[in-house]
Short mmCIF file of C-alpha atoms and ligand atoms in Angstrom, two decimals:
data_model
loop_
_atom_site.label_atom_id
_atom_site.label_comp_id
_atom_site.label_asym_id
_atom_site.label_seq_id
_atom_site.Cartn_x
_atom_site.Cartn_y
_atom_site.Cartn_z
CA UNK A 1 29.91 -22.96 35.24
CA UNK A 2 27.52 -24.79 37.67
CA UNK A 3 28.22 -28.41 38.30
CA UNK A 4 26.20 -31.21 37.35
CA UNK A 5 26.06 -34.04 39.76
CA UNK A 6 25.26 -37.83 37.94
CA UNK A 7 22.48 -38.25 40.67
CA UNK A 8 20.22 -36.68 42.33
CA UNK A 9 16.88 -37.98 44.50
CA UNK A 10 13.36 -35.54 43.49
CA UNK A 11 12.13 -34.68 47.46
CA UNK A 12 10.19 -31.94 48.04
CA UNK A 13 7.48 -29.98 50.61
CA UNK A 14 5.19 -33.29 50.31
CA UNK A 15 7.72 -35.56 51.78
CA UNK A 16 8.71 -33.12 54.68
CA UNK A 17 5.38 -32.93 55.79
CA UNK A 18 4.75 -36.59 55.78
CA UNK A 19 8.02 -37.26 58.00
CA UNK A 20 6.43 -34.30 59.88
CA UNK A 21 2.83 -36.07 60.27
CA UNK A 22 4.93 -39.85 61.38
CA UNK A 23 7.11 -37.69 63.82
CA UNK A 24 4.03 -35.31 65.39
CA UNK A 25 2.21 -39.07 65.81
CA UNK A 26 3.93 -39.95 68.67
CA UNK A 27 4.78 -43.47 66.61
CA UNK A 28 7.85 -43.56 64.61
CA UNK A 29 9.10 -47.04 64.57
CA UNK A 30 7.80 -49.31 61.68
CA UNK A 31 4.02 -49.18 62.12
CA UNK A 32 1.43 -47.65 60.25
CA UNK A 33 2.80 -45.43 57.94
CA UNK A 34 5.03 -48.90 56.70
CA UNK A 35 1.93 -51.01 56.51
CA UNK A 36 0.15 -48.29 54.10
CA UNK A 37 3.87 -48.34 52.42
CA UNK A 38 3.77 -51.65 51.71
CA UNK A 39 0.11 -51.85 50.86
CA UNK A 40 0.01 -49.38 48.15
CA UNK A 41 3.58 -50.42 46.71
CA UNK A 42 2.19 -54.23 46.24
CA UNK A 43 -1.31 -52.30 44.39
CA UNK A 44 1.13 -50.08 42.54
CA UNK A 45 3.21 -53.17 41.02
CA UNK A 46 0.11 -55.64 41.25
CA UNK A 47 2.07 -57.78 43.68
CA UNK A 48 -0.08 -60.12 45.71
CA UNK A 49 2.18 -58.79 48.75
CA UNK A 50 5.18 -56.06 49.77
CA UNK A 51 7.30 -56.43 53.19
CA UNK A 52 9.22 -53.47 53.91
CA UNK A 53 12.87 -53.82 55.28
CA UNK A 54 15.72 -51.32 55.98
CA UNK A 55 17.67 -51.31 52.77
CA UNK A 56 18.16 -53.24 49.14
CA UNK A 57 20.99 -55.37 50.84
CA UNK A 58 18.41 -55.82 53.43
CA UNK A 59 15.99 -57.56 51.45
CA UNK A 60 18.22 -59.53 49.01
CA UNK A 61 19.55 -61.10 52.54
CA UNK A 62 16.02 -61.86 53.72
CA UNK A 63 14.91 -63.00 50.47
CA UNK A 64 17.72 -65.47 49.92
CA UNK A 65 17.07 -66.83 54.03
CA UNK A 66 13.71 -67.46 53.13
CA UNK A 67 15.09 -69.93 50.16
CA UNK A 68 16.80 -71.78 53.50
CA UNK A 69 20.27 -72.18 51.46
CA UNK A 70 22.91 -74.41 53.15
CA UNK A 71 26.38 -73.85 53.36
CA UNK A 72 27.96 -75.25 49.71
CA UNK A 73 24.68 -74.45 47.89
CA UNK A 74 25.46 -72.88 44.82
CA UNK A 75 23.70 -69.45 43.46
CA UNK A 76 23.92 -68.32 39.98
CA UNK A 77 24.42 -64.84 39.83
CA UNK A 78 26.61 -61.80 38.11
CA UNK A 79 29.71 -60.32 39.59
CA UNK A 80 29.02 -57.29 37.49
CA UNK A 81 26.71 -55.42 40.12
CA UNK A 82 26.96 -53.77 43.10
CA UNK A 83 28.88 -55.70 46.27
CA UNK A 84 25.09 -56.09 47.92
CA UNK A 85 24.07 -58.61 45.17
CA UNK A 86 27.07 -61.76 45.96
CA UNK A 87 27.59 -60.47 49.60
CA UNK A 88 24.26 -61.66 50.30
CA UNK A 89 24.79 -65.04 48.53
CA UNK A 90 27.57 -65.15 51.52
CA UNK A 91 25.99 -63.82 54.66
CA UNK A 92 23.12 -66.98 53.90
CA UNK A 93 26.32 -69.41 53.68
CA UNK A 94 25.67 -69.92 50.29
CA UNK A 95 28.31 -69.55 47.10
CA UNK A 96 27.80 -67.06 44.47
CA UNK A 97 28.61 -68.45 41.01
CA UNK A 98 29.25 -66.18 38.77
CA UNK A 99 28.30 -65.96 35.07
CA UNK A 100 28.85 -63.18 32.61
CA UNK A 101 26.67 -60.30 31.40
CA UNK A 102 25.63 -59.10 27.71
CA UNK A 103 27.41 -55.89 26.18
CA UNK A 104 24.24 -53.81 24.92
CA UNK A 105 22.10 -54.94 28.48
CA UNK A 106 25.05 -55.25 31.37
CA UNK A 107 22.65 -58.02 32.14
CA UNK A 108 23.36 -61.89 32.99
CA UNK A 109 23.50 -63.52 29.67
CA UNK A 110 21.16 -66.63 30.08
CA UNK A 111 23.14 -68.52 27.58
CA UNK A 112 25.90 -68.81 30.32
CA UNK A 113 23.21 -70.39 33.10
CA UNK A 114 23.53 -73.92 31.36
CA UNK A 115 27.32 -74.77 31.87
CA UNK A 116 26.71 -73.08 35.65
CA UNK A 117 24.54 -75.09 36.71
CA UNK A 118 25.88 -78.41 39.07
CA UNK A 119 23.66 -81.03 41.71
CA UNK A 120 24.46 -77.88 44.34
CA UNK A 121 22.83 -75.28 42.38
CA UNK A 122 19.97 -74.19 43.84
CA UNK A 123 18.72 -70.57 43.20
CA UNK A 124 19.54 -67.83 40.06
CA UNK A 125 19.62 -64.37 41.53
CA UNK A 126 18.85 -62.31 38.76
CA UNK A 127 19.59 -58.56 38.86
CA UNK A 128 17.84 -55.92 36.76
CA UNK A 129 20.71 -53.86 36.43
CA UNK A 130 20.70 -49.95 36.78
CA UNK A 131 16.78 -50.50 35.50
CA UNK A 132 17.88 -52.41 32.12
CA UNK A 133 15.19 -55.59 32.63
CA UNK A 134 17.19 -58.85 32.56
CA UNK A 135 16.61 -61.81 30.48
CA UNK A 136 13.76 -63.49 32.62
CA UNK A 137 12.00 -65.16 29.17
CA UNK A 138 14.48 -67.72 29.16
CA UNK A 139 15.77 -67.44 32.99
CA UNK A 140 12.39 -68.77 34.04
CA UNK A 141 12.18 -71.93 31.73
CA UNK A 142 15.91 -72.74 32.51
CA UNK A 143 15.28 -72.38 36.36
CA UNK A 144 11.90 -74.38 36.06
CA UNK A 145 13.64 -76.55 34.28
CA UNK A 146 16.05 -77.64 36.77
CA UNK A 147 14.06 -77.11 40.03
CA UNK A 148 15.90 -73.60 40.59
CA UNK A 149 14.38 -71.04 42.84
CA UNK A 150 14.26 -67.37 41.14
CA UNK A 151 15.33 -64.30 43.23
CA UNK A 152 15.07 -60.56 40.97
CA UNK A 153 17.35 -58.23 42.70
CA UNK A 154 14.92 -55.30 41.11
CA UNK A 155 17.20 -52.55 43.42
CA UNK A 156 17.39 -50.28 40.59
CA UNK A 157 14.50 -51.58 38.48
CA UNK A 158 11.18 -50.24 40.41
CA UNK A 159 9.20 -48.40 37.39
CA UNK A 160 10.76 -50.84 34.79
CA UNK A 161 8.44 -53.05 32.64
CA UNK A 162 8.85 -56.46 30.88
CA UNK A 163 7.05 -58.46 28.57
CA UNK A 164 7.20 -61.71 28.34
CA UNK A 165 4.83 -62.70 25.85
CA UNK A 166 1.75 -61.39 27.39
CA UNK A 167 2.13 -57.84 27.30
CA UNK A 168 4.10 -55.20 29.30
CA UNK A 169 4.05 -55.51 33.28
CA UNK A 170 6.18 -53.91 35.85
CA UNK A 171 9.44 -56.02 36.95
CA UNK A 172 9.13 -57.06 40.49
CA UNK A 173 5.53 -58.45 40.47
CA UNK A 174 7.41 -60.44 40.76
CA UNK A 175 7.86 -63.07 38.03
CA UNK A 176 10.37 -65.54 39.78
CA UNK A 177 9.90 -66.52 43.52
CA UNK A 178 10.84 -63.05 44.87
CA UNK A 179 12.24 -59.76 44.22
CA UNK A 180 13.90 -57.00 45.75
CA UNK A 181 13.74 -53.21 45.73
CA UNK A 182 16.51 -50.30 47.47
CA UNK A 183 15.38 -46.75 48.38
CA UNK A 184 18.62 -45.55 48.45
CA UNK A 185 18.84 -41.97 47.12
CA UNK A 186 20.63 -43.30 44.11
CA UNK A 187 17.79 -45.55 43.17
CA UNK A 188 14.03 -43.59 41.63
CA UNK A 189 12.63 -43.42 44.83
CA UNK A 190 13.99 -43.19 48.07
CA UNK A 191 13.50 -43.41 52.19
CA UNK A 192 16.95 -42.66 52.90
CA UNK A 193 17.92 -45.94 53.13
CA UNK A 194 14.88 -48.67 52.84
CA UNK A 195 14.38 -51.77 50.95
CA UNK A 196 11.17 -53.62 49.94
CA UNK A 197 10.33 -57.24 48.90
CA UNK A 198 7.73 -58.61 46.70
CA UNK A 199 6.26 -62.13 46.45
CA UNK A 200 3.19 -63.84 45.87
CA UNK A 201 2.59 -66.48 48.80
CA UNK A 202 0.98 -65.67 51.93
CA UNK A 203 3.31 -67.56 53.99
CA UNK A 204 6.66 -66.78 52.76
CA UNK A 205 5.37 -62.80 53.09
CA UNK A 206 4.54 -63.85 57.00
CA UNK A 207 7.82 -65.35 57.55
CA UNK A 208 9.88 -62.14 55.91
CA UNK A 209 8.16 -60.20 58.04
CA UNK A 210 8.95 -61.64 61.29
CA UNK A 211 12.67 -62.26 60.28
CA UNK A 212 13.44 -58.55 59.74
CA UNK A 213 11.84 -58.15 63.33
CA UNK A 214 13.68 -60.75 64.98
CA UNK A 215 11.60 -63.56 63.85
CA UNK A 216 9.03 -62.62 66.86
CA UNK A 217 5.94 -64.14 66.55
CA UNK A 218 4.00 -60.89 67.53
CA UNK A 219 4.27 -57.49 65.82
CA UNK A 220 4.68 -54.14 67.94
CA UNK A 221 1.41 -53.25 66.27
CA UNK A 222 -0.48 -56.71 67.32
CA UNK A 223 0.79 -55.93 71.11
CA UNK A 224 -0.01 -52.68 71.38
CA UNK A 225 -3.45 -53.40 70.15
CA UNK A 226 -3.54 -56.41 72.42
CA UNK A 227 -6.64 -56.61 75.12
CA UNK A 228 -4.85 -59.34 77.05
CA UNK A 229 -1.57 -59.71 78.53
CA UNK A 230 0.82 -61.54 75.23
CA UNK A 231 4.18 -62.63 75.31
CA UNK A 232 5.93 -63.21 72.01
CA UNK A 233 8.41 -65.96 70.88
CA UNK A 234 11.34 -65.63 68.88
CA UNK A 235 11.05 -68.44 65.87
CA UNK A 236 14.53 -68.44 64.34
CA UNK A 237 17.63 -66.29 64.19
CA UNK A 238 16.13 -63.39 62.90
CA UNK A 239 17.20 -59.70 61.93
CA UNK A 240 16.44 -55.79 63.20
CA UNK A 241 16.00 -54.51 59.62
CA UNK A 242 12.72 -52.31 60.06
CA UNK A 243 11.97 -49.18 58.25
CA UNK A 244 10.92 -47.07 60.42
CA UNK A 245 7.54 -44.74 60.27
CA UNK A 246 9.08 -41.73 59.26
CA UNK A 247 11.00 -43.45 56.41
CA UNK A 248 7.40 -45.19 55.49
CA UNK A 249 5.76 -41.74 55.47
CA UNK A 250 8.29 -40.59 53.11
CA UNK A 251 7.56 -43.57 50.82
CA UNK A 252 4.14 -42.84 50.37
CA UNK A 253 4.88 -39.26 48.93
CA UNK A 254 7.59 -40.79 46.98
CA UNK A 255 5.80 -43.52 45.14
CA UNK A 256 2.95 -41.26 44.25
CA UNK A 257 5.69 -38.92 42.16
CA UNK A 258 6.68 -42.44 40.78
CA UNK A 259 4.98 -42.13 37.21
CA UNK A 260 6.36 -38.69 36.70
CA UNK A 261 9.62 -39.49 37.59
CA UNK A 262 9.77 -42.08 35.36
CA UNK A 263 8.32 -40.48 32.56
CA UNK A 264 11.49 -37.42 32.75
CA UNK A 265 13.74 -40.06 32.71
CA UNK A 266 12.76 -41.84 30.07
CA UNK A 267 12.41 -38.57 27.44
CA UNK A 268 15.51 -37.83 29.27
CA UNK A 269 17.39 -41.16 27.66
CA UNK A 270 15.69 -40.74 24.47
CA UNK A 271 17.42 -37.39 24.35
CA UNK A 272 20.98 -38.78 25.07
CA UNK A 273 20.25 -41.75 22.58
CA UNK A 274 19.43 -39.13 20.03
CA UNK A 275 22.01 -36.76 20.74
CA UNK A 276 25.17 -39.42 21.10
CA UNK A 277 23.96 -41.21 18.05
CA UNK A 278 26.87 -41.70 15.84
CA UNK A 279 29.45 -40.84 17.88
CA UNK A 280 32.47 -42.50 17.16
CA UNK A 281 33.67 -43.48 20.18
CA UNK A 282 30.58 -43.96 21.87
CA UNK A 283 28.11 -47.00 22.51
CA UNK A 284 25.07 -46.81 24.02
CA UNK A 285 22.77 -48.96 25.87
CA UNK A 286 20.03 -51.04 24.54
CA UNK A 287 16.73 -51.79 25.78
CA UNK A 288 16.18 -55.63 24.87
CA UNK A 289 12.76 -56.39 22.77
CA UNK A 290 11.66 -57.46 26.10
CA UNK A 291 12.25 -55.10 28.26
CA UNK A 292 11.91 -51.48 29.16
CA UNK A 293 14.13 -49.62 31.18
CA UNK A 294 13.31 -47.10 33.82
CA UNK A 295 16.62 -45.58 33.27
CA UNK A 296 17.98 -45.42 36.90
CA UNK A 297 21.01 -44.70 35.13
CA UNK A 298 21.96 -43.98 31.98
CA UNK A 299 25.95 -44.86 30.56
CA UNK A 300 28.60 -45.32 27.64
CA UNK A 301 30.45 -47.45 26.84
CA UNK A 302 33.86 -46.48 25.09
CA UNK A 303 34.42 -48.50 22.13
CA UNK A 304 37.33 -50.81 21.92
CA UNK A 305 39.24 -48.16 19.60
CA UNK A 306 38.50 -45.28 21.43
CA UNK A 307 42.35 -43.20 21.88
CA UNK A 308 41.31 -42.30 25.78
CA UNK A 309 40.76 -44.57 28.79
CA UNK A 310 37.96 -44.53 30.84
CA UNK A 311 39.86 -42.17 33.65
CA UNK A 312 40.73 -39.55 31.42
CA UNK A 313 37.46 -39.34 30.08
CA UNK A 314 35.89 -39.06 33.84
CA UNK A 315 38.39 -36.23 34.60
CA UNK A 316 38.01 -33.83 31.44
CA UNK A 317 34.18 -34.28 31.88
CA UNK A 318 34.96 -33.20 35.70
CA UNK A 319 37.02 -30.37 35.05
CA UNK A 320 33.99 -28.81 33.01
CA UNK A 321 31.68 -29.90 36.47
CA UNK A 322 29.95 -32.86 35.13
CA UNK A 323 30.25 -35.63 37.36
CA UNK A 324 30.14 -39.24 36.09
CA UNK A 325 30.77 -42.86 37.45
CA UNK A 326 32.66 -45.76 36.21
CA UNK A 327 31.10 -48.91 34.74
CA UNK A 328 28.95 -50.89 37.38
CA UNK A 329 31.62 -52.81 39.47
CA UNK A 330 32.53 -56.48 39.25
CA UNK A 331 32.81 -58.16 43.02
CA UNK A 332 35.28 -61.09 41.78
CA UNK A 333 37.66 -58.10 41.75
CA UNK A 334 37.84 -56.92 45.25
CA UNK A 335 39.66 -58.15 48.09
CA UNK A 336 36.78 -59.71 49.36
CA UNK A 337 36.10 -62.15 46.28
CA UNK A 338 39.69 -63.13 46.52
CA UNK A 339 39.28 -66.13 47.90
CA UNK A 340 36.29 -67.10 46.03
CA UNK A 341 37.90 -69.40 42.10
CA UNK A 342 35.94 -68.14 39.52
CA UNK A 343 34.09 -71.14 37.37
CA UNK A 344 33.74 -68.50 34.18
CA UNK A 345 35.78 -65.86 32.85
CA UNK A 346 34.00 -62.99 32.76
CA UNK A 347 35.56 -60.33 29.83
CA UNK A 348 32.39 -58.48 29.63
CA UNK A 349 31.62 -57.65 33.16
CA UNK A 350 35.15 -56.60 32.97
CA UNK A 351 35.16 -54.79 30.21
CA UNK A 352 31.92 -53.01 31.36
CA UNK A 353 33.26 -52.20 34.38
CA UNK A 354 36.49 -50.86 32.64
CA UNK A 355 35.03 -49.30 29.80
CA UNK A 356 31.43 -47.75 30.48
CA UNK A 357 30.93 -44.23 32.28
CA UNK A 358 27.66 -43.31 34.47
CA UNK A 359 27.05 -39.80 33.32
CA UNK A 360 24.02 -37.66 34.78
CA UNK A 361 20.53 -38.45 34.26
CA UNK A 362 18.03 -37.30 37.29
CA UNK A 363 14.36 -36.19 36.71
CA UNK A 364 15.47 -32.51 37.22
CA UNK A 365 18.35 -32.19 35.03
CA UNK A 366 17.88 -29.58 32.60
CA UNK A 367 17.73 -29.67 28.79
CA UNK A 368 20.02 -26.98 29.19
CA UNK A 369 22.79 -28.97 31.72
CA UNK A 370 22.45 -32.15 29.36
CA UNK A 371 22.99 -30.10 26.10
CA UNK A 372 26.47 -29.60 28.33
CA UNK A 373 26.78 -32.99 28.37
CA UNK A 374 26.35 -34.32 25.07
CA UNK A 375 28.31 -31.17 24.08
CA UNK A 376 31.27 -32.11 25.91
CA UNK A 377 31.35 -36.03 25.15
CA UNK A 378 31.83 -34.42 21.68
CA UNK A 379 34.40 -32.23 22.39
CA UNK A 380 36.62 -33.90 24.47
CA UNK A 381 36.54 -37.52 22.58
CA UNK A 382 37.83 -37.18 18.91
C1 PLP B 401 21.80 -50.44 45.34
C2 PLP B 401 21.80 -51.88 45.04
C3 PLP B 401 21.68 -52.84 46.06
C4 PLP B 401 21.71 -52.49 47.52
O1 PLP B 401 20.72 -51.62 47.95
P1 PLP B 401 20.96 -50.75 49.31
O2 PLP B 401 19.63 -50.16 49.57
O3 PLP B 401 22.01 -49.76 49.02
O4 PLP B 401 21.36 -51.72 50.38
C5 PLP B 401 21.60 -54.17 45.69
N1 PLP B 401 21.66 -54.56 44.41
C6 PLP B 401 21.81 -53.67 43.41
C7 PLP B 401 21.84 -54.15 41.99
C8 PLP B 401 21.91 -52.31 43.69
O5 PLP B 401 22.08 -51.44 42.69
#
């Protein structure tokens, strides 16, 4: 029987040939193939503007310098997501404070923002996670409430639409100060690695694109072009995280496959909801009333009853080839939180983390392989 893997990027002739066309330029660092990247991602999302960087963590760190966070400022934020989301609390100085998530979303439950919040609080970083849109209709008020700036750590979410009162838009527009994207091949679209950021003011977008180049005042583009002998400065301690041409290229193709990609997904999830309804072991995720889901990933959750543990589930689904992942992870776990007192318990991240399982779900997966699927969460849990 042929395996099925729980991920897998859509890449094809049309992205070959634009890495092909960047490479046979004779220009391959971030230029203009990242410029037309960035310019038809911020049309695509109707974002005023789009910087380009070289991965998700990337752009949650330049996001959260250009919020110019002090050492002992506090950031609300979920353990329950991948390492990149509190790590880059940390590299800005700043302390991630975490608050728990909601069972049906695996998203920060806004109720838990209030008894956060102190006099050092000073930005909620609010993660869309695996595509599930967060709670923004009341993170928005609280934050404006109390002076907070708003961070989206969209990494999963490009595609994903929310409505907050006014009809359906895509996350990331974005609706708080800033938000974040990863083109990691696990995410829908994907540069290798590569990260964008959306915002809406001019100047902030100017100053996140200098710091991924070293803060220099003077693009490579800008000297090139130059008639007249320039010299550049060096504003602040800035970053290399370019993408380069060749990734940009790529980009292009990939975002143009965007609405089809989303659209398999989607009847994809419908098809698991449908054919795991009922089970007794089983719960499934829930798009909020808000909120629509691109379905980066799609998992279960194992109800508290269930006779097997999340492990033994993972390995009979791998010993008929179908590869899965636990629960999303929960960073006050790892050795690297250890030093770091929680101010919340957290039993649902935990439990998430514990009791959930990533199965398959990519825009080329069969009918056929997920019949397997469904078949065998079945057969192996009663
Ligand atoms: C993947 C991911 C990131 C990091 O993105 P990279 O491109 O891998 O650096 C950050 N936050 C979340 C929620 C993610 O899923």
């Amino acid at each position: 029987m042929g395996q099925i893997p729980v991920a897998r990027p859509t890449l094809g002739e049309e992205e070959a040939a634009a890495a092909r066309r960047a490479i046979l330029s004779g220009w391959v660092v971030q230029g203009p193939e990242v410029a037309a990247f960035e310019k038809e991602f911020a049309a695509h999302l109707g974002a005023s503007h789009a910087v380009a960087c070289s991965s998700g963590t990337a752009a949650l760190h330049l996001a959260l310098m250009a919020l110019d966070l002090a050492p002992g400022d506090e950031v609300i934020t979920v353990s329950h997501s991948f390492i990149a989301t509190a790590n880059a609390v940390r590299y800005v100085g700043a302390t991630p404070v975490f608050v728990d998530v909601e069972l049906n979303t695996g998203n920060l439950n806004a109720e838990l923002i209030g008894p956060a919040i102190t006099p050092r609080t000073k930005a909620i970083l609010a993660v869309h996670q695996l595509g599930m849109p967060c709670d923004l209709g009341r993170i928005l008020p609280l934050a404006r409430e109390h002076g907070l700036m708003v961070v989206e750590d969209a990494a999963c979410a490009l595609g994903s639409e929310i409505n907050l009162g006014a009809g359906w838009e895509p996350i990331g527009r974005p609706r708080g100060d800033l938000a974040t994207f990863s083109f990691h091949p696990r995410k829908v679209i994907t540069t290798g690695d590569g990260g964008m950021i959306t915002c809406r003011d001019p100047e902030l977008m100017a100053r996140l694109s200098r710091l991924r180049s070293h803060a220099m005042s003077l693009s490579a583009a800008e000297r090139h072009q130059a008639a007249k002998v320039v010299f550049e400065q060096y504003l602040e301690v800035g970053y290399n995280y370019r993408l380069s041409d060749i990734q940009g290229a790529v980009g292009r193709e990939q975002l143009k496959r965007l609405p089809a990609l989303i659209a398999a997904r989607r009847r994809l999830a419908a098809r698991y909801q449908e054919g795991l309804a009922g089970h007794p072991y089983i719960a499934l995720p829930q798009e909020p009333p808000y909120g629509r889901s691109n379905w980066q990933s799609f998992w279960i959750i194992l109800s508290a009853d269930c006779p097997q543990e999340q492990t033994a589930v993972m390995q009979a689904l791998l010993g008929r080839g179908i590869h899965t992942r636990r629960g999303v992870m929960c960073s006050h776990r790892e050795p690297a939180y250890q030093d770091l007192p929680l101010r919340q318990p957290l039993p649902l991240s935990e439990y998430l983390q514990d009791r959930s399982i990533i199965i398959p779900l990519y825009p080329e997966m069969t009918e056929a392989d997920q019949d397997r699927v469904i078949a065998a969460l079945w057969d192996t849990l009663k």
